[in-house]
Short mmCIF file of the C-alpha atoms (twelve columns), coordinates in Angstrom:
data_MODEL
# 
_entry.id   MODEL 
# 
loop_
_atom_site.group_PDB 
_atom_site.id 
_atom_site.type_symbol 
_atom_site.label_atom_id 
_atom_site.label_alt_id 
_atom_site.label_comp_id 
_atom_site.label_asym_id 
_atom_site.label_seq_id 
_atom_site.Cartn_x 
_atom_site.Cartn_y 
_atom_site.Cartn_z 
_atom_site.pdbx_PDB_model_num 
ATOM 1   C CA . MET A 1   177.537 57.617 207.363 1 
ATOM 2   C CA . PHE A 2   176.986 54.251 209.415 1 
ATOM 3   C CA . PRO A 3   178.118 53.179 212.633 1 
ATOM 4   C CA . ALA A 4   181.404 50.366 212.485 1 
ATOM 5   C CA . SER A 5   179.794 47.959 213.711 1 
ATOM 6   C CA . VAL A 6   176.307 47.101 215.355 1 
ATOM 7   C CA . ALA A 7   177.572 48.268 218.668 1 
ATOM 8   C CA . SER A 8   176.464 51.187 217.701 1 
ATOM 9   C CA . ALA A 9   173.165 50.507 216.187 1 
ATOM 10  C CA . ALA A 10  171.207 51.619 219.380 1 
ATOM 11  C CA . VAL A 11  171.986 55.540 217.886 1 
ATOM 12  C CA . TRP A 12  169.888 54.477 214.913 1 
ATOM 13  C CA . THR A 13  166.042 55.816 215.266 1 
ATOM 14  C CA . PRO A 14  163.191 55.509 212.915 1 
ATOM 15  C CA . GLN A 15  164.111 59.051 212.607 1 
ATOM 16  C CA . SER A 16  167.570 57.531 210.696 1 
ATOM 17  C CA . TYR A 17  165.407 56.953 207.759 1 
ATOM 18  C CA . VAL A 18  164.673 59.350 204.899 1 
ATOM 19  C CA . GLN A 19  161.971 60.684 205.995 1 
ATOM 20  C CA . ASN A 20  160.960 62.700 202.472 1 
ATOM 21  C CA . GLY A 21  157.615 61.514 201.796 1 
ATOM 22  C CA . LEU A 22  157.066 59.540 203.920 1 
ATOM 23  C CA . VAL A 23  154.046 58.500 205.409 1 
ATOM 24  C CA . THR A 24  153.483 54.685 206.541 1 
ATOM 25  C CA . HIS A 25  156.168 53.619 208.530 1 
ATOM 26  C CA . PHE A 26  155.376 50.625 211.284 1 
ATOM 27  C CA . ASP A 27  158.920 49.830 213.716 1 
ATOM 28  C CA . GLY A 28  159.543 46.521 215.658 1 
ATOM 29  C CA . ILE A 29  161.196 47.697 217.925 1 
ATOM 30  C CA . ASP A 30  158.767 51.687 217.750 1 
ATOM 31  C CA . ASN A 31  155.290 49.330 218.264 1 
ATOM 32  C CA . ALA A 32  153.555 50.717 220.424 1 
ATOM 33  C CA . LYS A 33  154.862 54.669 219.680 1 
ATOM 34  C CA . THR A 34  156.086 54.996 222.640 1 
ATOM 35  C CA . GLY A 35  160.067 55.058 221.877 1 
ATOM 36  C CA . THR A 36  160.309 52.292 223.126 1 
ATOM 37  C CA . HIS A 37  159.460 48.299 222.200 1 
ATOM 38  C CA . ASP A 38  156.067 47.085 224.648 1 
ATOM 39  C CA . SER A 39  156.222 42.837 224.370 1 
ATOM 40  C CA . SER A 40  151.820 43.381 225.676 1 
ATOM 41  C CA . THR A 41  150.839 45.568 223.093 1 
ATOM 42  C CA . ASN A 42  147.719 44.098 220.850 1 
ATOM 43  C CA . VAL A 43  147.625 46.980 218.297 1 
ATOM 44  C CA . TRP A 44  150.743 47.327 216.014 1 
ATOM 45  C CA . LYS A 45  151.319 51.808 215.590 1 
ATOM 46  C CA . ASP A 46  151.998 53.912 212.198 1 
ATOM 47  C CA . LEU A 47  154.715 56.143 213.760 1 
ATOM 48  C CA . VAL A 48  153.554 59.052 210.861 1 
ATOM 49  C CA . GLY A 49  150.390 57.722 210.024 1 
ATOM 50  C CA . SER A 50  146.931 57.338 211.426 1 
ATOM 51  C CA . GLY A 51  147.038 53.713 210.531 1 
ATOM 52  C CA . SER A 52  147.136 50.888 213.202 1 
ATOM 53  C CA . LEU A 53  147.235 46.592 212.938 1 
ATOM 54  C CA . THR A 54  145.793 45.275 215.640 1 
ATOM 55  C CA . LEU A 55  147.013 41.517 216.303 1 
ATOM 56  C CA . ASN A 56  144.831 38.504 215.863 1 
ATOM 57  C CA . SER A 57  144.834 35.600 218.280 1 
ATOM 58  C CA . SER A 58  148.419 33.750 216.025 1 
ATOM 59  C CA . ALA A 59  150.304 36.448 216.137 1 
ATOM 60  C CA . PHE A 60  152.676 36.764 218.811 1 
ATOM 61  C CA . TRP A 61  156.200 40.323 219.394 1 
ATOM 62  C CA . GLY A 62  159.032 38.587 219.360 1 
ATOM 63  C CA . GLY A 63  161.095 40.620 220.208 1 
ATOM 64  C CA . ALA A 64  161.438 43.351 217.421 1 
ATOM 65  C CA . TYR A 65  159.888 41.662 215.154 1 
ATOM 66  C CA . LEU A 66  155.490 40.950 214.506 1 
ATOM 67  C CA . ASN A 67  155.553 37.259 213.665 1 
ATOM 68  C CA . CYS A 68  152.837 36.821 211.419 1 
ATOM 69  C CA . GLY A 69  151.288 33.231 213.311 1 
ATOM 70  C CA . THR A 70  149.257 31.096 211.094 1 
ATOM 71  C CA . ASN A 71  146.735 34.061 209.411 1 
ATOM 72  C CA . MET A 72  146.865 37.846 207.630 1 
ATOM 73  C CA . GLN A 73  147.297 40.323 209.739 1 
ATOM 74  C CA . THR A 74  145.558 43.359 208.186 1 
ATOM 75  C CA . ILE A 75  147.027 47.796 208.353 1 
ATOM 76  C CA . VAL A 76  143.945 49.601 208.399 1 
ATOM 77  C CA . ASN A 77  143.556 53.696 207.910 1 
ATOM 78  C CA . ALA A 78  147.645 53.809 206.775 1 
ATOM 79  C CA . THR A 79  147.340 56.918 203.661 1 
ATOM 80  C CA . SER A 80  147.211 56.255 201.245 1 
ATOM 81  C CA . VAL A 81  149.256 56.369 197.436 1 
ATOM 82  C CA . ASN A 82  149.562 56.321 193.470 1 
ATOM 83  C CA . THR A 83  151.139 53.439 192.216 1 
ATOM 84  C CA . PHE A 84  152.825 55.092 189.993 1 
ATOM 85  C CA . SER A 85  154.638 57.459 192.305 1 
ATOM 86  C CA . ALA A 86  155.802 54.869 195.672 1 
ATOM 87  C CA . THR A 87  158.348 53.064 197.681 1 
ATOM 88  C CA . VAL A 88  157.216 50.149 199.430 1 
ATOM 89  C CA . GLU A 89  160.400 48.322 201.708 1 
ATOM 90  C CA . ALA A 90  160.198 46.205 204.297 1 
ATOM 91  C CA . ALA A 91  162.440 43.872 207.037 1 
ATOM 92  C CA . VAL A 92  162.110 40.046 206.645 1 
ATOM 93  C CA . ASN A 93  162.598 37.072 207.590 1 
ATOM 94  C CA . VAL A 94  160.279 34.229 206.067 1 
ATOM 95  C CA . ASP A 95  160.087 31.487 208.027 1 
ATOM 96  C CA . ASN A 96  157.823 28.923 205.499 1 
ATOM 97  C CA . ILE A 97  156.569 29.788 202.119 1 
ATOM 98  C CA . GLY A 98  155.317 26.615 200.298 1 
ATOM 99  C CA . ARG A 99  152.189 25.640 198.169 1 
ATOM 100 C CA . GLY A 100 149.782 23.311 200.211 1 
ATOM 101 C CA . GLY A 101 147.878 21.380 198.296 1 
ATOM 102 C CA . ASN A 102 148.151 22.864 195.130 1 
ATOM 103 C CA . THR A 103 150.177 20.936 192.585 1 
ATOM 104 C CA . SER A 104 151.704 24.069 190.386 1 
ATOM 105 C CA . THR A 105 154.260 26.746 192.506 1 
ATOM 106 C CA . VAL A 106 151.319 29.245 194.292 1 
ATOM 107 C CA . TRP A 107 152.643 33.419 195.310 1 
ATOM 108 C CA . PRO A 108 152.080 33.969 199.071 1 
ATOM 109 C CA . PHE A 109 151.948 37.436 199.642 1 
ATOM 110 C CA . LEU A 110 154.656 39.620 202.700 1 
ATOM 111 C CA . VAL A 111 153.593 42.633 201.803 1 
ATOM 112 C CA . GLN A 112 150.046 43.492 200.097 1 
ATOM 113 C CA . GLY A 113 148.196 46.083 199.299 1 
ATOM 114 C CA . GLY A 114 145.386 47.485 196.902 1 
ATOM 115 C CA . GLY A 115 147.876 47.867 193.366 1 
ATOM 116 C CA . LEU A 116 151.320 47.258 195.383 1 
ATOM 117 C CA . SER A 117 152.706 43.865 196.883 1 
ATOM 118 C CA . PHE A 118 155.838 40.934 196.962 1 
ATOM 119 C CA . HIS A 119 155.115 38.577 196.598 1 
ATOM 120 C CA . GLY A 120 157.480 35.053 196.653 1 
ATOM 121 C CA . ALA A 121 157.140 31.620 194.689 1 
ATOM 122 C CA . GLY A 122 155.528 28.933 196.981 1 
ATOM 123 C CA . ASP A 123 158.337 26.820 196.100 1 
ATOM 124 C CA . SER A 124 162.085 25.850 197.258 1 
ATOM 125 C CA . SER A 125 163.510 28.862 194.599 1 
ATOM 126 C CA . HIS A 126 162.755 31.019 197.761 1 
ATOM 127 C CA . GLU A 127 161.953 34.077 194.463 1 
ATOM 128 C CA . PHE A 128 160.190 37.005 195.269 1 
ATOM 129 C CA . ARG A 129 158.868 39.687 193.134 1 
ATOM 130 C CA . PHE A 130 157.584 43.013 193.338 1 
ATOM 131 C CA . PHE A 131 153.567 43.267 191.658 1 
ATOM 132 C CA . VAL A 132 151.772 46.831 190.815 1 
ATOM 133 C CA . ASN A 133 148.447 47.374 189.853 1 
ATOM 134 C CA . GLY A 134 148.783 43.780 190.235 1 
ATOM 135 C CA . ALA A 135 149.868 42.947 186.799 1 
ATOM 136 C CA . GLU A 136 152.066 41.633 184.708 1 
ATOM 137 C CA . PRO A 137 155.322 42.580 184.503 1 
ATOM 138 C CA . ARG A 138 157.411 42.265 187.778 1 
ATOM 139 C CA . PRO A 139 160.481 42.422 188.055 1 
ATOM 140 C CA . ASN A 140 162.216 39.453 190.909 1 
ATOM 141 C CA . ALA A 141 165.099 38.769 192.405 1 
ATOM 142 C CA . ALA A 142 166.354 35.553 194.890 1 
ATOM 143 C CA . ASN A 143 166.319 35.236 197.705 1 
ATOM 144 C CA . ILE A 144 162.856 36.571 199.646 1 
ATOM 145 C CA . TYR A 145 164.135 34.682 203.383 1 
ATOM 146 C CA . ASP A 146 166.263 37.588 205.250 1 
ATOM 147 C CA . ASN A 147 166.656 40.799 203.508 1 
ATOM 148 C CA . THR A 148 165.026 44.010 203.196 1 
ATOM 149 C CA . LEU A 149 163.107 44.210 200.329 1 
ATOM 150 C CA . SER A 150 162.757 47.605 198.715 1 
ATOM 151 C CA . GLY A 151 160.717 48.749 195.532 1 
ATOM 152 C CA . THR A 152 159.888 50.950 193.829 1 
ATOM 153 C CA . SER A 153 157.805 53.207 191.167 1 
ATOM 154 C CA . ASP A 154 158.306 55.736 188.999 1 
ATOM 155 C CA . GLY A 155 155.851 55.399 186.154 1 
ATOM 156 C CA . THR A 156 158.256 54.506 184.251 1 
ATOM 157 C CA . ARG A 157 160.382 51.662 185.965 1 
ATOM 158 C CA . TYR A 158 159.856 49.564 188.291 1 
ATOM 159 C CA . ARG A 159 162.860 48.147 190.709 1 
ATOM 160 C CA . ILE A 160 163.292 45.831 193.111 1 
ATOM 161 C CA . TYR A 161 166.028 46.165 194.824 1 
ATOM 162 C CA . ARG A 162 167.545 43.240 198.180 1 
ATOM 163 C CA . ASP A 163 169.794 44.636 201.461 1 
ATOM 164 C CA . GLY A 164 169.612 47.958 199.275 1 
ATOM 165 C CA . LEU A 165 170.715 46.959 196.077 1 
ATOM 166 C CA . PHE A 166 169.572 46.250 193.049 1 
ATOM 167 C CA . ALA A 167 168.215 43.032 191.990 1 
ATOM 168 C CA . ALA A 168 165.366 43.982 188.911 1 
ATOM 169 C CA . SER A 169 163.740 46.069 186.931 1 
ATOM 170 C CA . VAL A 170 160.963 46.391 183.932 1 
ATOM 171 C CA . ASN A 171 159.105 48.481 182.327 1 
ATOM 172 C CA . ALA A 172 155.815 50.207 184.463 1 
ATOM 173 C CA . ALA A 173 152.369 49.163 182.734 1 
ATOM 174 C CA . GLY A 174 149.382 51.046 182.372 1 
ATOM 175 C CA . SER A 175 148.662 54.153 185.074 1 
ATOM 176 C CA . GLY A 176 148.716 55.202 188.330 1 
ATOM 177 C CA . ARG A 177 146.485 54.376 190.629 1 
ATOM 178 C CA . GLY A 178 145.429 54.314 194.474 1 
ATOM 179 C CA . ASN A 179 147.131 51.419 196.973 1 
ATOM 180 C CA . GLY A 180 144.786 52.431 198.714 1 
ATOM 181 C CA . SER A 181 144.586 52.959 203.213 1 
ATOM 182 C CA . THR A 182 144.569 48.649 203.694 1 
ATOM 183 C CA . TRP A 183 147.469 45.853 204.270 1 
ATOM 184 C CA . ASN A 184 148.563 43.252 204.743 1 
ATOM 185 C CA . PHE A 185 151.383 40.133 205.603 1 
ATOM 186 C CA . CYS A 186 151.124 36.707 205.465 1 
ATOM 187 C CA . ASN A 187 148.155 36.578 203.081 1 
ATOM 188 C CA . ALA A 188 148.290 33.234 202.161 1 
ATOM 189 C CA . ASN A 189 146.934 33.440 198.640 1 
ATOM 190 C CA . GLY A 190 146.342 29.043 198.518 1 
ATOM 191 C CA . GLY A 191 150.002 28.440 199.588 1 
ATOM 192 C CA . THR A 192 151.160 28.031 203.190 1 
ATOM 193 C CA . ILE A 193 153.221 31.425 204.608 1 
ATOM 194 C CA . ASN A 194 154.707 32.691 207.948 1 
ATOM 195 C CA . ALA A 195 156.524 35.381 208.444 1 
ATOM 196 C CA . TRP A 196 158.385 37.602 210.294 1 
ATOM 197 C CA . VAL A 197 158.135 41.276 209.943 1 
ATOM 198 C CA . TYR A 198 160.600 44.215 211.422 1 
ATOM 199 C CA . SER A 199 159.699 46.523 209.370 1 
ATOM 200 C CA . LEU A 200 157.484 48.421 207.179 1 
ATOM 201 C CA . ARG A 201 158.083 52.130 205.111 1 
ATOM 202 C CA . VAL A 202 155.490 53.268 202.444 1 
ATOM 203 C CA . TYR A 203 156.717 56.240 200.994 1 
ATOM 204 C CA . ASN A 204 154.316 58.782 197.801 1 
ATOM 205 C CA . ARG A 205 157.689 59.100 195.878 1 
ATOM 206 C CA . ALA A 206 160.582 57.291 194.167 1 
ATOM 207 C CA . LEU A 207 163.056 56.762 196.892 1 
ATOM 208 C CA . THR A 208 166.286 57.460 194.989 1 
ATOM 209 C CA . ALA A 209 168.857 54.101 194.644 1 
ATOM 210 C CA . ALA A 210 171.128 55.886 196.931 1 
ATOM 211 C CA . GLU A 211 168.196 56.360 199.494 1 
ATOM 212 C CA . VAL A 212 166.862 53.015 199.228 1 
ATOM 213 C CA . LEU A 213 170.757 51.927 200.552 1 
ATOM 214 C CA . GLN A 214 170.796 54.214 203.705 1 
ATOM 215 C CA . ASN A 215 167.191 52.486 204.529 1 
ATOM 216 C CA . ALA A 216 168.588 49.606 203.779 1 
ATOM 217 C CA . ARG A 217 171.440 50.296 205.995 1 
ATOM 218 C CA . VAL A 218 169.909 51.859 208.706 1 
ATOM 219 C CA . GLU A 219 168.044 48.561 208.914 1 
ATOM 220 C CA . SER A 220 170.714 46.183 209.205 1 
ATOM 221 C CA . PHE A 221 171.577 48.331 211.957 1 
ATOM 222 C CA . ARG A 222 168.690 49.067 214.373 1 
ATOM 223 C CA . PHE A 223 167.653 45.250 213.873 1 
ATOM 224 C CA . CYS A 224 170.879 42.996 214.168 1 
ATOM 225 C CA . SER A 225 169.572 39.701 216.150 1 
ATOM 226 C CA . TRP A 226 167.826 37.948 213.026 1 
ATOM 227 C CA . HIS A 227 167.110 34.286 213.117 1 
ATOM 228 C CA . PHE A 228 167.564 31.068 211.385 1 
ATOM 229 C CA . THR A 229 165.429 30.408 208.596 1 
ATOM 230 C CA . ARG A 230 161.937 27.173 209.597 1 
ATOM 231 C CA . THR A 231 163.931 27.166 213.292 1 
ATOM 232 C CA . GLY A 232 162.281 30.659 214.972 1 
ATOM 233 C CA . THR A 233 166.116 30.495 216.652 1 
ATOM 234 C CA . ASP A 234 167.741 34.297 216.809 1 
ATOM 235 C CA . VAL A 235 171.375 34.951 215.532 1 
ATOM 236 C CA . ASN A 236 172.670 38.441 216.255 1 
ATOM 237 C CA . GLY A 237 175.027 38.927 213.078 1 
# 
């Protein structure tokens, strides 16, 4: 059951998300693992594991989000999961994503693990994909710009959701493997990308559609200040 308006967002905490199977949780509000936001810290801490992200010189805090700046940001010591039993969720706003000097579409990574990633087309389509094991097939959906992105993998199908709503799925291919302990935000991959990251959650199982929707709703009530794409301007919604 969820509140009628964002005015009651304060009742929602990191514990309001699905907890079963949660192994990595970076939260833009509780960024220093103290219960409140610390705008002076240069280390983003994992709330449930041992992972951490040390901000490089181009990154900075803006309210409840991390602005990646112009360089890739890297999480280390995260808990590894198997790519055939996992869920990845991230609440993001993308300021820009493009081809850079390339004449054809490139796919900058918004969130990247060893075998689980979200990447977006560096063109006007705003398409994004859930990328498992670095190979086809990849479910894709429209609008990478300001959403909660969710991808699940259960060894049978890969599914992608936008703001808690199912967007696409494909049959799983190959076999599962360890994702590793490192995650990246904003890997330009030959193009350009700058994004605001509000949260990242990783589970060691595939969440159900109802659980994905629950998390997306909690996300929308907790991070009620979003921004207009490519302006850097907050809007309370």
